[in-house]
Coordinates of C-alpha atoms and ligand atoms in Angstrom, one line a residue:
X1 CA 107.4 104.1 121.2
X2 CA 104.6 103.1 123.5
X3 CA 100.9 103.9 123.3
X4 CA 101.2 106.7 119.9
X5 CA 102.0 107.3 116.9
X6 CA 104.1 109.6 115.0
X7 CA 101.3 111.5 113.2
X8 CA 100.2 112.4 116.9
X9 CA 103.5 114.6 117.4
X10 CA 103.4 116.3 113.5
X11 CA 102.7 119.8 114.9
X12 CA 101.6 120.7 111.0
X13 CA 99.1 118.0 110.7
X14 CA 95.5 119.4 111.2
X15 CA 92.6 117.3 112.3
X16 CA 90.6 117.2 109.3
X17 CA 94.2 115.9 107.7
X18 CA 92.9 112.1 109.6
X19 CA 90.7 110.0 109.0
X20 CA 91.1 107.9 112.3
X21 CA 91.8 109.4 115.7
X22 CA 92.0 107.2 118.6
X23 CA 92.6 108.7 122.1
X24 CA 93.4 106.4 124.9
X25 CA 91.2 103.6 123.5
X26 CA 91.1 100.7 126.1
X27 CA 88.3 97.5 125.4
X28 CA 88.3 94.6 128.2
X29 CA 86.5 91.2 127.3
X30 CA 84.9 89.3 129.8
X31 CA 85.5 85.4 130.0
X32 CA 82.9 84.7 132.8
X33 CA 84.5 86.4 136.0
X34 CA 87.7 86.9 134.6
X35 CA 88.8 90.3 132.2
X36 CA 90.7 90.2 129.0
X37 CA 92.3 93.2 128.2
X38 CA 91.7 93.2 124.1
X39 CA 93.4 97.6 123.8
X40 CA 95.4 99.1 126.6
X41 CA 94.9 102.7 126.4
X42 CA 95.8 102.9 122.6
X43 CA 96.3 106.1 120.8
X44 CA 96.7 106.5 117.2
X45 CA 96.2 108.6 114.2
X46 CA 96.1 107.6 110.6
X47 CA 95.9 109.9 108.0
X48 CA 93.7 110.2 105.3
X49 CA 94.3 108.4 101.9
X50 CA 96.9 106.5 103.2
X51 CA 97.7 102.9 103.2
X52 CA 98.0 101.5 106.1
X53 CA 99.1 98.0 108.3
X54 CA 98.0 96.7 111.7
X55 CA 100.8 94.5 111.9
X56 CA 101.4 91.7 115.0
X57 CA 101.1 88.7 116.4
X58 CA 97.5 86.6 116.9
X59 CA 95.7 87.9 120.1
X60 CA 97.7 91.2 120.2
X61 CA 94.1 93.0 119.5
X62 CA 94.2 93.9 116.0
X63 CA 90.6 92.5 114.7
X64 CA 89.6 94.1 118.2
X65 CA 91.2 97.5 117.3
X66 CA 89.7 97.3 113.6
X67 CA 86.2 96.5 115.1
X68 CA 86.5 100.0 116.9
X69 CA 87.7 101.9 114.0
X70 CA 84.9 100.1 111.8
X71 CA 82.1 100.9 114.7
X72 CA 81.3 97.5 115.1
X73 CA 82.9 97.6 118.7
X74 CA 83.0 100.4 120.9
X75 CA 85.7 100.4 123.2
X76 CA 85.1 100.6 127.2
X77 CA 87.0 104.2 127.1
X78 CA 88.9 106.6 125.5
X79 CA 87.3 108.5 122.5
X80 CA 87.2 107.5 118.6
X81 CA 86.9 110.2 115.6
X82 CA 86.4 108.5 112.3
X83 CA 86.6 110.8 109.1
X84 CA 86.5 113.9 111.8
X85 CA 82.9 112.2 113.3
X86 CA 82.9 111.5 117.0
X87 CA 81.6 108.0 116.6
X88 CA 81.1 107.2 120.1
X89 CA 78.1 109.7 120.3
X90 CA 76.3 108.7 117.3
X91 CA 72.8 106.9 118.5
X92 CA 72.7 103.0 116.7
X93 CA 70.7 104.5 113.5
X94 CA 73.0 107.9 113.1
X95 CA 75.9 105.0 113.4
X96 CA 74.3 102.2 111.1
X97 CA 74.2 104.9 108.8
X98 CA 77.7 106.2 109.3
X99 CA 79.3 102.9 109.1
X100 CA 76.6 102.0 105.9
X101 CA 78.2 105.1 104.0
X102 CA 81.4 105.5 105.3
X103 CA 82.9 102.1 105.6
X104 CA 84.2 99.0 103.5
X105 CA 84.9 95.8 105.2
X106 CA 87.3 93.0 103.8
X107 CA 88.0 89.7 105.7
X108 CA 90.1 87.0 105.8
X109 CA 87.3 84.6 105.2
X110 CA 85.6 86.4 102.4
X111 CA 82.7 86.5 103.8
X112 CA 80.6 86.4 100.2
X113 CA 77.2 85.3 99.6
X114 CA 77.5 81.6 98.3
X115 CA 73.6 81.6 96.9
X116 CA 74.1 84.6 94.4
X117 CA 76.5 85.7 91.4
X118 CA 80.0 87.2 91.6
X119 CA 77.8 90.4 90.1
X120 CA 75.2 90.2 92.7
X121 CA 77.8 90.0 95.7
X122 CA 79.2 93.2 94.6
X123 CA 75.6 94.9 93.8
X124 CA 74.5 94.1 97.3
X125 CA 75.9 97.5 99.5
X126 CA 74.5 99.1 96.5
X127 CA 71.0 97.6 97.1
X128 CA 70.9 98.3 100.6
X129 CA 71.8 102.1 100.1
X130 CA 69.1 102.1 97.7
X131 CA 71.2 103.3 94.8
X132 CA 68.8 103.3 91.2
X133 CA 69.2 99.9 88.7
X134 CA 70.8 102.0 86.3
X135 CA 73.5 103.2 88.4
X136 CA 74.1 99.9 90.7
X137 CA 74.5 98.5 86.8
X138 CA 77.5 101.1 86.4
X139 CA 79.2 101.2 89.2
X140 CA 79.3 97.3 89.4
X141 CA 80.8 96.9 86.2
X142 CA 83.4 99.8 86.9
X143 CA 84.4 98.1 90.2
X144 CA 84.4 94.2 88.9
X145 CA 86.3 95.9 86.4
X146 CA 88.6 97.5 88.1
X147 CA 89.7 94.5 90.1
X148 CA 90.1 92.6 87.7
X149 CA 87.3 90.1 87.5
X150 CA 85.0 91.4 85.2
X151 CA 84.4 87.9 83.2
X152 CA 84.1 86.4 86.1
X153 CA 80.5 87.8 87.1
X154 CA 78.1 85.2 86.5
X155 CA 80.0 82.8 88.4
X156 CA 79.1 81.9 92.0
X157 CA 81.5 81.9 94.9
X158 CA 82.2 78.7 95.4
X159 CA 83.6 78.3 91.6
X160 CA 86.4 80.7 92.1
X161 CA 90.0 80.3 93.5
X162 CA 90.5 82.1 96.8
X163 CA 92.3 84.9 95.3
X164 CA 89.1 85.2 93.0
X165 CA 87.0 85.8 96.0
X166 CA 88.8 88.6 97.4
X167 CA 88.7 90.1 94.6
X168 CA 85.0 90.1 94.9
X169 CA 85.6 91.1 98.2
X170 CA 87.6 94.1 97.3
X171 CA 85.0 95.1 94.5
X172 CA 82.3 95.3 96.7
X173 CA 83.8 97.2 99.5
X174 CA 85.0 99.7 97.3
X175 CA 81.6 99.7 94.8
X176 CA 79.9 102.1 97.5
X177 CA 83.1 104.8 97.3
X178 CA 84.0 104.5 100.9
X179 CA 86.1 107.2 102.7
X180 CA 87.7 104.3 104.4
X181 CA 88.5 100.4 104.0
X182 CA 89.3 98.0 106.7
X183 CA 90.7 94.9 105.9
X184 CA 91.0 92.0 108.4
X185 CA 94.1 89.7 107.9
X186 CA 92.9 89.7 104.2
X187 CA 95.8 87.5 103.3
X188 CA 95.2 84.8 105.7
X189 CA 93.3 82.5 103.9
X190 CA 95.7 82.5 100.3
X191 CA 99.4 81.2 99.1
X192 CA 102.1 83.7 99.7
X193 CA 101.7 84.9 96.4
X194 CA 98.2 85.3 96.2
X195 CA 98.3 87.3 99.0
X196 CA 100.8 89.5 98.3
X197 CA 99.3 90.1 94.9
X198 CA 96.1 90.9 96.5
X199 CA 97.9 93.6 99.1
X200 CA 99.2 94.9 95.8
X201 CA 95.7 95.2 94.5
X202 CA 94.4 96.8 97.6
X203 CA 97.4 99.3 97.5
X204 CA 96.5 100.2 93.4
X205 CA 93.1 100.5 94.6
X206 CA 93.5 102.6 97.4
X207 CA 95.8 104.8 95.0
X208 CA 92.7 105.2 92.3
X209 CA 90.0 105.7 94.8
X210 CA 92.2 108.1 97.2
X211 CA 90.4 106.5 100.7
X212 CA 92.2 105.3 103.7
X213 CA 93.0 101.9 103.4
X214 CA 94.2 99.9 106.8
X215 CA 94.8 96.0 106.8
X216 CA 96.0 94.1 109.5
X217 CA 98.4 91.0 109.0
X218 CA 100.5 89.1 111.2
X219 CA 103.1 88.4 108.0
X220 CA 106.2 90.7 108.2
X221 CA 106.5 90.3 104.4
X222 CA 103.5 92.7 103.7
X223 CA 104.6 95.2 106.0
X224 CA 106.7 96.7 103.8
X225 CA 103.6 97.6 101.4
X226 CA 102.4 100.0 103.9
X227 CA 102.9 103.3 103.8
X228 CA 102.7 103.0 107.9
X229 CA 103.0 100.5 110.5
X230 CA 101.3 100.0 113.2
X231 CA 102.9 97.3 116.0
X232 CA 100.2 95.5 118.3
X233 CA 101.1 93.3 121.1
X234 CA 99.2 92.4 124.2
X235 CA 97.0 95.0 123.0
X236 CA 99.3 98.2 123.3
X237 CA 100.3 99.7 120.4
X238 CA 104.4 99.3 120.9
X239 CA 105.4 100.6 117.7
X240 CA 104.9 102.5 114.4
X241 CA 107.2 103.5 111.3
X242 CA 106.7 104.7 108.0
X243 CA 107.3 102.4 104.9
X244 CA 109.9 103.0 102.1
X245 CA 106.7 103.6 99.4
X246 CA 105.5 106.3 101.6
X247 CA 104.0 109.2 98.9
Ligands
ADP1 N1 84.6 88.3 121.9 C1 85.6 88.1 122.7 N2 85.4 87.6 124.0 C2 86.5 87.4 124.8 N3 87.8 87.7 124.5 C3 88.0 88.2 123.3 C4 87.0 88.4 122.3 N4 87.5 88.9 121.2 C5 88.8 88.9 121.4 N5 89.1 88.5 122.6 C6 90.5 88.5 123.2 O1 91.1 89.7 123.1 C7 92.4 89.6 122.7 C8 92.7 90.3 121.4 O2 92.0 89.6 120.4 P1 91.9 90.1 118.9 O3 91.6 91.5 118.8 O4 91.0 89.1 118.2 O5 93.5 89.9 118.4 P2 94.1 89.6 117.0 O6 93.1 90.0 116.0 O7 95.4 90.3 117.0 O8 94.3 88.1 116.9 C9 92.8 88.1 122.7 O9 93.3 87.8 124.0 C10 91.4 87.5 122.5 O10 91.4 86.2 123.1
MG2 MG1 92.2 89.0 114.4

């Protein structure tokens, strides 16, 4: 299947059944004079509070196609609707604020703060929406919790393992309740095993927090955690299946 998904031809899915629509999505770098076609007219639909894989090889446009759905990249056509919002007509407040709300980020380099506490890491998105002491307090402890790292909180970055640290990561994209999570090659950075304990984390916290979840990963062995695939390769989107855990 070339250029769509499944979900596209379910003739009993409704639109407010997806969190991410993508239409004929095409993005084209420039390298000096010369065009690099990142998406070629990709079309997609993932549905919501689902858990989801960009799956294929490096330079097939997955962080590209993630940067789209995450509105930190708009594409050069084709339209985007994330969580039933046309993005692309947002203004760049209306779509800080989207993104600031709407969307957790997870990637494969962490990307903590080294200078501050395991606890402060997390608090941060919390900070920035301008969420009361009392209630960053909670929902800190309930997400540090949750993933598993709650004695962990005084501790700085750069004295945890690299499972440890996404961990963090996980906690804080998840402390602000997003309605969906991208994840970045999350895996790339740990041991097998690491990582696929961490995509099983993702997957139990996607379950408990019923938002989208979509990671992208070049490693066939995580595929099978998904509930869908989605196949990138020289930035079309070549193939998609459902997983054997599908709910
Ligand atoms: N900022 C950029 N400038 C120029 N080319 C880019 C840029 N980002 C990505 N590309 C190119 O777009 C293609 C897709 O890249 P990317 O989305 O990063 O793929 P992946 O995440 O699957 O490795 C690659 O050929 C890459 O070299
Ligand atoms: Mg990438």
């Amino acid at each position: 299947m070339n250029g769509t998904n499944k979900a596209i031809n379910d003739t009993n899915a409704t639109g407010t059944d997806f969190a991410v629509r993508l239409a004929a999505i095409s993005k084209t770098y420039l390298w000096g004079s010369v065009g690099v076609e990142a998406l070629k007219s990709v079309s997609l639909e993932i549905y919501r509070r689902s858990f989801n894989v960009i799956a294929g090889p490096s330079g097939s446009g997955k962080t590209t196609l993630l940067n789209v759905v995450g509105c930190i990249d708009s594409p050069g056509s084709g339209t985007v609707q994330v969580c039933g919002v046309d993005v692309l007509s947002l203004g760049d407040d209306a779509l800080s604020d989207f993104r600031a709300k709407n969307i957790g980020f997870i990637f494969q380099n962490f990307n903590l703060i080294p200078v501050v506490s395991v606890y402060e890491n997390v608090e941060y998105p919390l900070l920035i929406a301008r969420e009361a002491k009392s209630r960053r307090r909670e929902r800190v402890l309930k997400a540090i919790e949750s993933v598993g790292i709650a004695d962990l909180a005084l501790r700085r970055p750069n004295e945890l393992s690299g499972g440890q640290r996404q961990r963090v990561a996980i906690a804080r994209a998840l402390v602000k309740e997003p309605q969906i999570v991208l994840a970045d090659e999350p895996t790339a950075n740990l041991d097998s095993k690491t990582g696929t304990a961490i995509i099983e984390l993702m997957k139990k916290m996607q379950a408990e927090s019923h938002c989208t979840f979509i990671f992208s990963s070049h490693d066939r062995q995580l595929f099978e955690c998904a509930e869908e695939t989605f196949t990138m390769r020289d930035g079309c989107l070549v193939g998609h299946s459902y997983g054997d855990c599908r709910k």
